[in-house]
Structure formats: structure tokens, C-alpha cells
mmCIF file of C-alpha atoms in Angstrom:
data_model
loop_
_atom_site.group_PDB
_atom_site.id
_atom_site.type_symbol
_atom_site.label_atom_id
_atom_site.label_comp_id
_atom_site.label_asym_id
_atom_site.label_seq_id
_atom_site.Cartn_x
_atom_site.Cartn_y
_atom_site.Cartn_z
ATOM 1 C CA MET A 1 18.386 -4.311 4.959
ATOM 2 C CA LYS A 2 20.720 -5.591 2.279
ATOM 3 C CA LEU A 3 19.305 -6.205 -1.191
ATOM 4 C CA GLU A 4 20.308 -9.864 -0.883
ATOM 5 C CA THR A 5 18.161 -10.239 2.248
ATOM 6 C CA TYR A 6 15.236 -8.483 0.577
ATOM 7 C CA ASN A 7 15.452 -10.768 -2.463
ATOM 8 C CA GLY A 8 15.538 -13.766 -0.137
ATOM 9 C CA ILE A 9 12.339 -12.613 1.582
ATOM 10 C CA ILE A 10 10.592 -12.063 -1.761
ATOM 11 C CA ALA A 11 11.657 -15.498 -3.007
ATOM 12 C CA MET A 12 10.329 -17.129 0.165
ATOM 13 C CA ILE A 13 7.021 -15.246 -0.022
ATOM 14 C CA GLN A 14 6.550 -16.449 -3.592
ATOM 15 C CA LYS A 15 7.549 -20.000 -2.684
ATOM 16 C CA TYR A 16 5.199 -20.255 0.290
ATOM 17 C CA SER A 17 2.329 -18.792 -1.734
ATOM 18 C CA CYS A 18 2.877 -21.287 -4.574
ATOM 19 C CA ASP A 19 3.290 -24.208 -2.169
ATOM 20 C CA ASP A 20 0.055 -23.338 -0.401
ATOM 21 C CA LYS A 21 -1.822 -23.074 -3.677
ATOM 22 C CA SER A 22 -0.471 -26.364 -5.021
ATOM 23 C CA GLN A 23 -1.609 -28.165 -1.872
ATOM 24 C CA LYS A 24 -5.236 -27.559 -2.782
ATOM 25 C CA SER A 25 -6.856 -30.512 -4.514
ATOM 26 C CA ASP A 26 -7.968 -28.428 -7.472
ATOM 27 C CA GLY A 27 -4.827 -26.273 -7.523
ATOM 28 C CA GLN A 28 -6.802 -23.203 -6.410
ATOM 29 C CA CYS A 29 -7.094 -21.371 -3.093
ATOM 30 C CA SER A 30 -10.340 -19.950 -1.826
ATOM 31 C CA ALA A 31 -10.068 -16.251 -1.061
ATOM 32 C CA LYS A 32 -10.416 -16.901 2.675
ATOM 33 C CA ASP A 33 -7.657 -19.511 2.566
ATOM 34 C CA GLN A 34 -5.524 -17.223 0.437
ATOM 35 C CA PHE A 35 -5.552 -14.304 2.870
ATOM 36 C CA SER A 36 -5.428 -16.463 5.999
ATOM 37 C CA SER A 37 -2.360 -18.230 4.614
ATOM 38 C CA ALA A 38 -0.785 -14.912 3.718
ATOM 39 C CA ARG A 39 -1.000 -13.761 7.315
ATOM 40 C CA ASP A 40 0.085 -17.108 8.718
ATOM 41 C CA LEU A 41 3.185 -17.482 6.557
ATOM 42 C CA LEU A 42 4.839 -14.275 7.778
ATOM 43 C CA PRO A 43 5.923 -15.634 11.191
ATOM 44 C CA GLU A 44 7.297 -18.715 9.445
ATOM 45 C CA ILE A 45 9.304 -16.563 7.043
ATOM 46 C CA GLY A 46 10.497 -14.503 10.000
ATOM 47 C CA LYS A 47 12.226 -17.581 11.428
ATOM 48 C CA HIS A 48 14.608 -17.508 8.474
ATOM 49 C CA PHE A 49 15.296 -13.772 8.931
ATOM 50 C CA PRO A 50 15.607 -13.237 12.708
ATOM 51 C CA GLY A 51 16.686 -9.612 12.370
ATOM 52 C CA VAL A 52 13.565 -8.618 10.418
ATOM 53 C CA SER A 53 10.415 -7.605 12.318
ATOM 54 C CA LEU A 54 6.931 -8.860 11.465
ATOM 55 C CA LYS A 55 5.904 -5.275 10.666
ATOM 56 C CA THR A 56 8.633 -5.101 8.049
ATOM 57 C CA LEU A 57 7.669 -8.488 6.603
ATOM 58 C CA GLY A 58 4.032 -7.403 6.476
ATOM 59 C CA SER A 59 4.918 -4.211 4.617
ATOM 60 C CA ILE A 60 7.095 -6.105 2.129
ATOM 61 C CA PHE A 61 4.374 -8.696 1.555
ATOM 62 C CA SER A 62 1.736 -6.011 0.993
ATOM 63 C CA GLN A 63 3.938 -4.152 -1.508
ATOM 64 C CA GLU A 64 4.730 -7.370 -3.388
ATOM 65 C CA TYR A 65 1.049 -8.285 -3.569
ATOM 66 C CA GLN A 66 0.111 -4.848 -4.890
ATOM 67 C CA LYS A 67 2.816 -5.067 -7.571
ATOM 68 C CA LYS A 68 1.344 -8.383 -8.644
ATOM 69 C CA MET A 69 -2.156 -6.884 -8.856
ATOM 70 C CA ARG A 70 -0.918 -3.924 -10.904
ATOM 71 C CA LYS A 71 0.710 -6.245 -13.430
ATOM 72 C CA SER A 72 -2.490 -8.260 -13.959
ATOM 73 C CA HIS A 73 -4.904 -5.324 -13.627
ATOM 74 C CA TYR A 74 -5.424 -4.818 -17.374
ATOM 75 C CA HIS A 75 -6.320 -8.450 -18.015
ATOM 76 C CA HIS A 76 -9.144 -8.484 -15.461
ATOM 77 C CA TYR A 77 -10.672 -5.265 -16.820
ATOM 78 C CA GLN A 78 -11.028 -6.479 -20.400
ATOM 79 C CA GLY A 79 -14.632 -6.500 -21.577
ATOM 80 C CA HIS A 80 -15.083 -10.236 -22.099
ATOM 81 C CA VAL A 81 -13.403 -10.976 -18.751
ATOM 82 C CA GLN A 82 -15.735 -8.558 -16.959
ATOM 83 C CA ASP A 83 -18.700 -10.242 -18.638
ATOM 84 C CA TYR A 84 -17.479 -13.645 -17.443
ATOM 85 C CA TYR A 85 -17.052 -12.494 -13.842
ATOM 86 C CA HIS A 86 -20.516 -10.934 -13.838
ATOM 87 C CA GLN A 87 -22.090 -14.087 -15.274
ATOM 88 C CA VAL A 88 -20.411 -16.242 -12.616
ATOM 89 C CA TYR A 89 -21.813 -13.928 -9.964
ATOM 90 C CA LEU A 90 -25.346 -14.028 -11.429
ATOM 91 C CA GLN A 91 -25.202 -17.813 -11.722
ATOM 92 C CA GLY A 92 -24.112 -18.071 -8.110
ATOM 93 C CA VAL A 93 -27.047 -15.915 -7.026
ATOM 94 C CA LYS A 94 -29.469 -18.157 -8.917
ATOM 95 C CA GLN A 95 -28.003 -21.201 -7.178
ATOM 96 C CA GLY A 96 -28.317 -19.563 -3.777
ATOM 97 C CA LYS A 97 -24.584 -19.619 -3.071
ATOM 98 C CA ASP A 98 -22.782 -17.513 -0.464
ATOM 99 C CA HIS A 99 -19.352 -15.847 -0.701
ATOM 100 C CA ILE A 100 -19.617 -15.837 -4.513
ATOM 101 C CA ILE A 101 -17.253 -12.961 -5.280
ATOM 102 C CA LEU A 102 -14.882 -13.858 -2.458
ATOM 103 C CA SER A 103 -14.531 -17.438 -3.740
ATOM 104 C CA LEU A 104 -14.132 -16.263 -7.340
ATOM 105 C CA ALA A 105 -11.364 -13.873 -6.268
ATOM 106 C CA GLY A 106 -9.398 -16.823 -4.910
ATOM 107 C CA GLU A 107 -9.920 -18.820 -8.099
ATOM 108 C CA VAL A 108 -8.723 -16.057 -10.441
ATOM 109 C CA ASP A 109 -6.034 -14.811 -8.011
ATOM 110 C CA LEU A 110 -7.369 -11.266 -7.773
ATOM 111 C CA SER A 111 -7.908 -8.882 -4.884
ATOM 112 C CA PRO A 112 -11.489 -9.370 -3.570
ATOM 113 C CA ALA A 113 -12.079 -5.613 -3.388
ATOM 114 C CA GLN A 114 -10.902 -5.160 -6.974
ATOM 115 C CA LEU A 115 -13.093 -7.998 -8.225
ATOM 116 C CA ALA A 116 -16.071 -6.614 -6.304
ATOM 117 C CA ARG A 117 -15.540 -3.266 -8.019
ATOM 118 C CA ILE A 118 -15.349 -4.918 -11.464
ATOM 119 C CA ILE A 119 -18.602 -6.816 -10.899
ATOM 120 C CA LEU A 120 -20.297 -3.755 -9.393
ATOM 121 C CA GLU A 121 -19.349 -1.640 -12.421
ATOM 122 C CA LYS A 122 -20.719 -4.288 -14.777
ATOM 123 C CA HIS A 123 -23.862 -4.698 -12.709
ATOM 124 C CA LEU A 124 -24.556 -0.960 -12.774
ATOM 125 C CA SER A 125 -24.002 -0.730 -16.532
ATOM 126 C CA GLY A 126 -27.064 -2.919 -17.135
ATOM 127 C CA SER A 127 -26.836 -5.040 -20.271
ATOM 128 C CA GLU A 128 -23.807 -7.279 -20.779
ATOM 129 C CA HIS A 129 -23.348 -5.545 -24.126
ATOM 130 C CA ASP A 130 -23.799 -2.037 -22.783
ATOM 131 C CA SER A 131 -20.605 -0.162 -23.586
ATOM 132 C CA GLU A 132 -21.419 2.805 -21.349
ATOM 133 C CA SER A 133 -19.819 2.399 -17.936
ATOM 134 C CA PRO A 134 -21.142 4.029 -14.769
ATOM 135 C CA ARG A 135 -19.363 7.122 -13.578
ATOM 136 C CA ARG A 136 -16.270 6.407 -11.500
ATOM 137 C CA PRO A 137 -17.261 8.703 -8.566
ATOM 138 C CA LEU A 138 -20.509 6.735 -8.173
ATOM 139 C CA VAL A 139 -18.716 3.383 -8.092
ATOM 140 C CA THR A 140 -16.108 4.734 -5.663
ATOM 141 C CA ARG A 141 -18.838 6.018 -3.357
ATOM 142 C CA LEU A 142 -20.652 2.674 -3.411
ATOM 143 C CA MET A 143 -17.419 0.829 -2.669
ATOM 144 C CA LYS A 144 -16.924 3.061 0.379
ATOM 145 C CA GLU A 145 -20.546 2.674 1.442
ATOM 146 C CA PRO A 146 -21.872 -0.688 0.174
ATOM 147 C CA CYS A 147 -25.105 -0.142 2.106
ATOM 148 C CA LEU A 148 -26.088 2.332 -0.632
ATOM 149 C CA ILE A 149 -26.109 -0.426 -3.285
ATOM 150 C CA GLU A 150 -29.766 -1.046 -4.127
ATOM 151 C CA ASP A 151 -29.332 -4.796 -4.664
ATOM 152 C CA PRO A 152 -29.076 -6.212 -1.088
ATOM 153 C CA LEU A 153 -27.316 -9.435 -2.149
ATOM 154 C CA LEU A 154 -24.687 -7.533 -4.126
ATOM 155 C CA ALA A 155 -24.287 -5.064 -1.252
ATOM 156 C CA LYS A 156 -23.600 -7.973 1.098
ATOM 157 C CA GLU A 157 -21.094 -9.556 -1.299
ATOM 158 C CA VAL A 158 -19.222 -6.270 -1.861
ATOM 159 C CA HIS A 159 -19.104 -5.525 1.870
ATOM 160 C CA GLU A 160 -17.710 -8.997 2.575
ATOM 161 C CA CYS A 161 -14.955 -8.544 -0.019
ATOM 162 C CA ILE A 162 -13.922 -5.189 1.420
ATOM 163 C CA ILE A 163 -13.723 -6.604 4.945
ATOM 164 C CA CYS A 164 -11.716 -9.675 3.894
ATOM 165 C CA ASP A 165 -9.231 -7.797 1.687
ATOM 166 C CA ASP A 166 -5.956 -7.009 3.452
ATOM 167 C CA HIS A 167 -4.496 -4.913 0.644
ATOM 168 C CA TYR A 168 -7.212 -2.906 -1.151
ATOM 169 C CA GLY A 169 -10.429 -1.119 -0.315
ATOM 170 C CA SER A 170 -11.681 1.711 1.879
ATOM 171 C CA PHE A 171 -10.936 -0.127 5.147
ATOM 172 C CA VAL A 172 -7.331 -0.692 4.133
ATOM 173 C CA ASP A 173 -6.997 2.956 3.102
ATOM 174 C CA CYS A 174 -8.244 4.026 6.547
ATOM 175 C CA ILE A 175 -5.797 1.674 8.271
ATOM 176 C CA LYS A 176 -2.869 2.939 6.188
ATOM 177 C CA HIS A 177 -3.818 6.549 6.863
ATOM 178 C CA SER A 178 -4.086 5.832 10.590
ATOM 179 C CA ILE A 179 -0.686 4.111 10.714
ATOM 180 C CA GLY A 180 0.896 6.932 8.717
ATOM 181 C CA HIS A 181 -0.557 9.495 11.121
ATOM 182 C CA GLU A 182 0.681 7.474 14.101
ATOM 183 C CA TYR A 183 4.278 7.554 12.874
ATOM 184 C CA GLU A 184 4.048 11.241 11.989
ATOM 185 C CA CYS A 185 3.007 11.853 15.604
ATOM 186 C CA LYS A 186 5.943 9.717 16.738
ATOM 187 C CA LEU A 187 8.309 11.867 14.679
ATOM 188 C CA LYS A 188 6.863 15.103 16.071
ATOM 189 C CA GLN A 189 7.029 13.787 19.632
ATOM 190 C CA THR A 190 10.705 12.947 19.128
ATOM 191 C CA LEU A 191 11.408 16.438 17.803
ATOM 192 C CA ASP A 192 9.551 17.946 20.768
ATOM 193 C CA ASP A 193 11.487 15.806 23.247
ATOM 194 C CA LEU A 194 14.767 16.962 21.677
ATOM 195 C CA GLY A 195 13.676 20.592 21.806
ATOM 196 C CA LEU A 196 13.917 21.036 18.029
ATOM 197 C CA THR A 197 11.667 23.691 16.523
ATOM 198 C CA TYR A 198 9.793 22.847 13.324
ATOM 199 C CA ILE A 199 6.688 23.536 11.284
ATOM 200 C CA ASP A 200 4.492 20.712 10.005
ATOM 201 C CA GLU A 201 2.904 20.263 6.594
ATOM 202 C CA ASP A 202 -0.376 21.943 7.607
ATOM 203 C CA GLN A 203 1.492 25.085 8.647
ATOM 204 C CA MET A 204 3.532 25.042 5.433
ATOM 205 C CA ARG A 205 0.391 24.756 3.326
ATOM 206 C CA ASP A 206 -1.067 27.729 5.173
ATOM 207 C CA ARG A 207 2.041 29.622 4.029
ATOM 208 C CA GLY A 208 1.310 28.712 0.399
ATOM 209 C CA TYR A 209 3.603 25.719 -0.194
ATOM 210 C CA ASP A 210 2.121 23.000 -2.384
ATOM 211 C CA LYS A 211 4.407 19.970 -1.949
ATOM 212 C CA THR A 212 5.516 19.756 1.654
ATOM 213 C CA PRO A 213 7.457 17.265 3.825
ATOM 214 C CA ASP A 214 6.041 16.169 7.180
ATOM 215 C CA CYS A 215 8.387 18.462 9.127
ATOM 216 C CA LYS A 216 10.497 21.461 8.130
ATOM 217 C CA LEU A 217 13.119 22.243 10.766
ATOM 218 C CA GLU A 218 13.378 25.896 11.690
ATOM 219 C CA VAL A 219 17.052 25.347 12.536
ATOM 220 C CA PRO A 220 18.884 22.602 10.576
ATOM 221 C CA ILE A 221 20.555 19.634 12.249
ATOM 222 C CA ALA A 222 23.385 17.399 11.081
ATOM 223 C CA VAL A 223 23.175 13.589 10.851
ATOM 224 C CA ASP A 224 26.422 11.718 10.249
ATOM 225 C CA GLY A 225 27.891 14.847 8.707
ATOM 226 C CA HIS A 226 24.876 15.533 6.478
ATOM 227 C CA VAL A 227 22.773 18.678 6.887
ATOM 228 C CA VAL A 228 19.050 18.031 7.384
ATOM 229 C CA ASN A 229 16.507 20.805 6.777
ATOM 230 C CA TRP A 230 13.389 18.653 6.461
ATOM 231 C CA ILE A 231 12.184 15.195 7.507
ATOM 232 C CA GLU A 232 9.694 12.944 5.731
ATOM 233 C CA SER A 233 8.015 10.056 7.601
ATOM 234 C CA LYS A 234 7.073 6.893 5.694
ATOM 235 C CA ALA A 235 5.224 4.160 7.608
ATOM 236 C CA SER A 236 6.265 1.516 5.090
ATOM 237 C CA PHE A 237 9.236 -0.426 3.766
ATOM 238 C CA GLY A 238 11.426 1.364 1.232
ATOM 239 C CA ASP A 239 11.742 -0.945 -1.778
ATOM 240 C CA GLU A 240 13.063 0.098 -5.168
ATOM 241 C CA TYR A 241 9.667 0.635 -6.797
ATOM 242 C CA SER A 242 8.157 2.808 -4.061
ATOM 243 C CA HIS A 243 11.368 4.731 -3.375
ATOM 244 C CA LYS A 244 11.824 5.616 -7.036
ATOM 245 C CA GLY A 245 8.252 6.944 -7.137
ATOM 246 C CA TYR A 246 8.712 8.979 -3.957
ATOM 247 C CA LEU A 247 11.953 10.491 -5.279
ATOM 248 C CA LYS A 248 10.211 11.630 -8.457
ATOM 249 C CA ASP A 249 6.953 12.854 -6.911
ATOM 250 C CA GLN A 250 8.096 14.157 -3.512
ATOM 251 C CA PHE A 251 11.685 14.007 -2.292
ATOM 252 C CA TRP A 252 13.403 15.923 -5.118
ATOM 253 C CA SER A 253 10.708 18.611 -4.875
ATOM 254 C CA TYR A 254 11.455 18.992 -1.162
ATOM 255 C CA TRP A 255 15.188 19.093 -1.891
ATOM 256 C CA ASN A 256 14.705 21.712 -4.607
ATOM 257 C CA ARG A 257 12.694 23.969 -2.290
ATOM 258 C CA PHE A 258 14.130 23.374 1.183
ATOM 259 C CA GLY A 259 17.596 21.925 0.561
ATOM 260 C CA PRO A 260 18.947 18.622 1.927
ATOM 261 C CA GLY A 261 16.761 16.439 4.117
ATOM 262 C CA MET A 262 16.106 13.017 5.622
ATOM 263 C CA VAL A 263 13.540 10.284 4.892
ATOM 264 C CA ILE A 264 12.618 7.832 7.647
ATOM 265 C CA TYR A 265 11.273 4.483 6.432
ATOM 266 C CA TRP A 266 10.018 3.194 9.777
ATOM 267 C CA PHE A 267 9.712 -0.403 8.531
ATOM 268 C CA GLY A 268 13.177 -0.448 6.979
ATOM 269 C CA PHE A 269 14.568 -0.002 3.472
ATOM 270 C CA ILE A 270 17.004 -1.575 1.018
ATOM 271 C CA GLU A 271 20.389 -0.187 1.978
ATOM 272 C CA GLU A 272 21.594 -0.038 -1.621
ATOM 273 C CA LEU A 273 18.949 2.641 -2.310
ATOM 274 C CA ASP A 274 20.673 5.148 -0.022
ATOM 275 C CA VAL A 275 22.808 6.542 -2.856
ATOM 276 C CA HIS A 276 21.833 10.234 -2.756
ATOM 277 C CA GLN A 277 23.516 11.243 0.486
ATOM 278 C CA ALA A 278 26.076 13.424 -1.277
ATOM 279 C CA LYS A 279 23.268 15.212 -3.141
ATOM 280 C CA GLY A 280 21.309 15.847 0.039
ATOM 281 C CA ILE A 281 18.770 13.043 0.668
ATOM 282 C CA ILE A 282 19.621 10.505 3.370
ATOM 283 C CA LEU A 283 17.579 7.440 4.399
ATOM 284 C CA ARG A 284 17.086 6.075 7.917
ATOM 285 C CA ASP A 285 14.831 3.464 9.540
ATOM 286 C CA SER A 286 14.461 5.383 12.821
ATOM 287 C CA PHE A 287 15.210 8.823 14.166
ATOM 288 C CA PRO A 288 19.020 8.958 14.509
ATOM 289 C CA GLU A 289 20.532 9.374 17.937
ATOM 290 C CA ASN A 290 23.817 10.942 16.823
ATOM 291 C CA ILE A 291 22.475 14.285 15.680
ATOM 292 C CA VAL A 292 24.391 17.567 15.898
ATOM 293 C CA THR A 293 22.451 20.729 16.678
ATOM 294 C CA MET A 294 23.492 24.286 16.041
ATOM 295 C CA LEU A 295 24.581 26.126 19.194
#
């Protein structure tokens, strides 16, 4: 995908999101409306980009949303803001309201799972002026298993937020892990069908390697004139932010240890990012057909 196309998709995502929000009488979206609209707008955006799949659009949307949450993360975790969110929740409980945290998440434009965690942390700390926060492992465990929260109303609210959040939370983590595993299996099946011998990351870790790609070829192949010793599978779209992080934390380590290799972004990538071919890292959006094997 060209950078120009990617920028066009991002601009349209932002436009549709703003248009949907402005259509509300009070200028705010409920959390349910917010996430329903997010899913519904993707097919409409796809009409303007016929060569882009819905899976790719979904990955781009998810990455853009997470960037937005990271930028505003600090603001929502400030002490007085946490106090305000907790007070709104307590007031809603007194009034017998339902979907308190979910509705508040839509009003403040924050991920429901993140807001649920903020309110849970404040609730566990006791007094509004208590500066001692609960231990992070405890909060993480309760977010994964809301049924362990002693307050049944809060447990229900937290569970609802986790279920309704498309981008954060334990359910989303499980889905991402499952999709990643699915595409790793697809890569291995392709290698098996081609009769290429390889070792996977579990086998490499057994041999003492710390940072490992998904597959290390026992015999290198060539792709468009580039030697490939290892292959990394990414069940996501390769945008500038994520690709830069992967290069720093993973790809250059693989290159330094195993030599040149290939990264497959199954949901596509920005073509202008494929600038390290000469150094030994090539990008593809599927397993290439024109490979050359060693006789």
C-alpha cells in the first residue's frame, strides 16, 4: 500500500468518527454507539479503497485507535481525573443506573477497558485521598477475572467494559494471540508444502536463543534476488509506528544473529517502509511465489 493511500484511509477514519460524534444531540457518543459505529464505518470506507480488504482496514483502524489512547493516557491517569471518574461511578450506583462506566467511556472518549481499570484501581485504594495504589498484579488479575472483584456491581460493570471493548482488555489479547498463531500456522504449512526445512521459535529457544523469529530456514532461499535465512509472521498492518518498533526490538536482532530475512505483514504494509532490502530485511504481504531454492 502506498503511503498516500494509507494517509487517505486515516483521514477518512478520522472524518467518519468526527461526523458520527457531531451527529449526537449533545456532541457525545455513548460507548456502545462509538464501537458499533467504528465497526460499521469500515465497509463504507472500503468502498473508497476497493483494493484494500476489510481485514486490513480493521487492523489500520485498531492501530490508529491505540495511538490515540496512548497520546491521551497520561491525562486520564492524573489524580484529580481519577477521582472524578470514581465519583461519577459512585453517583451512578446511588441512582441505580446501568452501563455507568461504559457510558462514561463514550463521554470522555476513552477505551472502556482502560476506564474500568482506572476506576477499579481507585476503588481498591479506598479513600479518595489515599495516595497508596493497589499493586498492579492484583489489578491485572481482577481485570482478567472480574468475577473475583468483591463488589458485585463493580464486577458486572468491569466485565461489561471488557466485553464491549474492541481494542483493549484480556479478551482482545486472546483474540490477537489466536490470530497471530493462526497466521504462524499458515506460514509453517506453506513451508511444509514447499518442502522447505526449518526450525520454529520453540526449537530455537530450546537451543538457547533468546530473541527468535517465527521460522529459521535450515537452508536459505532467495526472494527477488535477496537471500532469506529467517521469516517473521505479523498478523497486522505494517505502519510506520509499529514497524519502527519491530525493527528496534526484533528484526535487527534477528538480522544480527541469523543474517538477512523476510517479514510478512499479512494485512499489508506501507510500501515506502521497505527501505532495508539492501541491508537484508525485506517486507512482503504474503508468502512470495517466485522463490529460488538451493539445489
